């Protein structure tokens, strides 16, 4: 799995911009948020009430071949 729950949200979006659509699809306000450089995926999912495993699976599904 290329993404983990302890990865920083900002690092994910910067290194894999195609994942931004996943954050938006889950209605997460992480895109452009100044806290994204401090929040892990686990933090963001908890803050937005999203199941972490479901979100991580969606991120991984969007990895280009």
XYZ file of C-alpha atoms in Angstrom:
65
model
C 0.000 0.000 0.000
C 1.623 3.258 -1.086
C -0.179 5.393 1.523
C -0.310 4.855 5.269
C -2.364 6.336 8.077
C 0.677 8.120 9.512
C 1.514 9.923 6.234
C 1.052 13.678 6.308
C -1.882 14.886 4.237
C 0.153 17.668 2.614
C 2.942 15.243 1.662
C 0.432 12.973 -0.058
C -1.182 15.773 -2.050
C 2.191 17.237 -3.073
C 3.811 13.951 -4.059
C 0.671 12.530 -5.688
C -1.551 15.398 -6.906
C -3.992 12.918 -8.440
C -5.077 12.077 -4.865
C -6.576 15.534 -4.398
C -9.736 14.324 -6.126
C -10.077 11.631 -3.432
C -9.900 14.212 -0.642
C -12.545 16.254 -2.454
C -14.763 13.222 -3.121
C -14.795 12.495 0.624
C -15.631 16.177 1.237
C -12.468 16.711 3.239
C -11.419 20.344 3.524
C -7.723 19.420 3.416
C -6.950 20.977 0.040
C -5.429 24.361 0.811
C -5.784 23.920 4.561
C -2.820 25.286 6.552
C -3.120 22.358 8.979
C -2.581 19.764 6.208
C 1.180 19.949 6.699
C 0.716 18.812 10.322
C -2.204 16.360 10.031
C -1.724 12.722 9.230
C -4.317 10.764 7.282
C -5.448 9.339 10.607
C -5.914 12.849 12.057
C -7.820 14.067 8.995
C -10.128 11.049 8.914
C -10.879 11.432 12.613
C -11.588 15.173 12.201
C -13.923 14.564 9.251
C -15.602 11.443 10.643
C -14.387 9.223 7.803
C -13.444 5.573 8.123
C -9.649 5.483 7.784
C -9.427 2.125 5.994
C -12.072 3.123 3.447
C -10.261 6.379 2.758
C -6.840 4.714 2.454
C -8.299 2.159 0.044
C -9.722 4.977 -2.093
C -6.335 6.726 -2.121
C -4.577 3.538 -3.183
C -7.131 2.872 -5.929
C -6.129 6.185 -7.515
C -2.460 5.317 -7.929
C -1.676 5.423 -11.636
C -0.462 2.174 -13.158
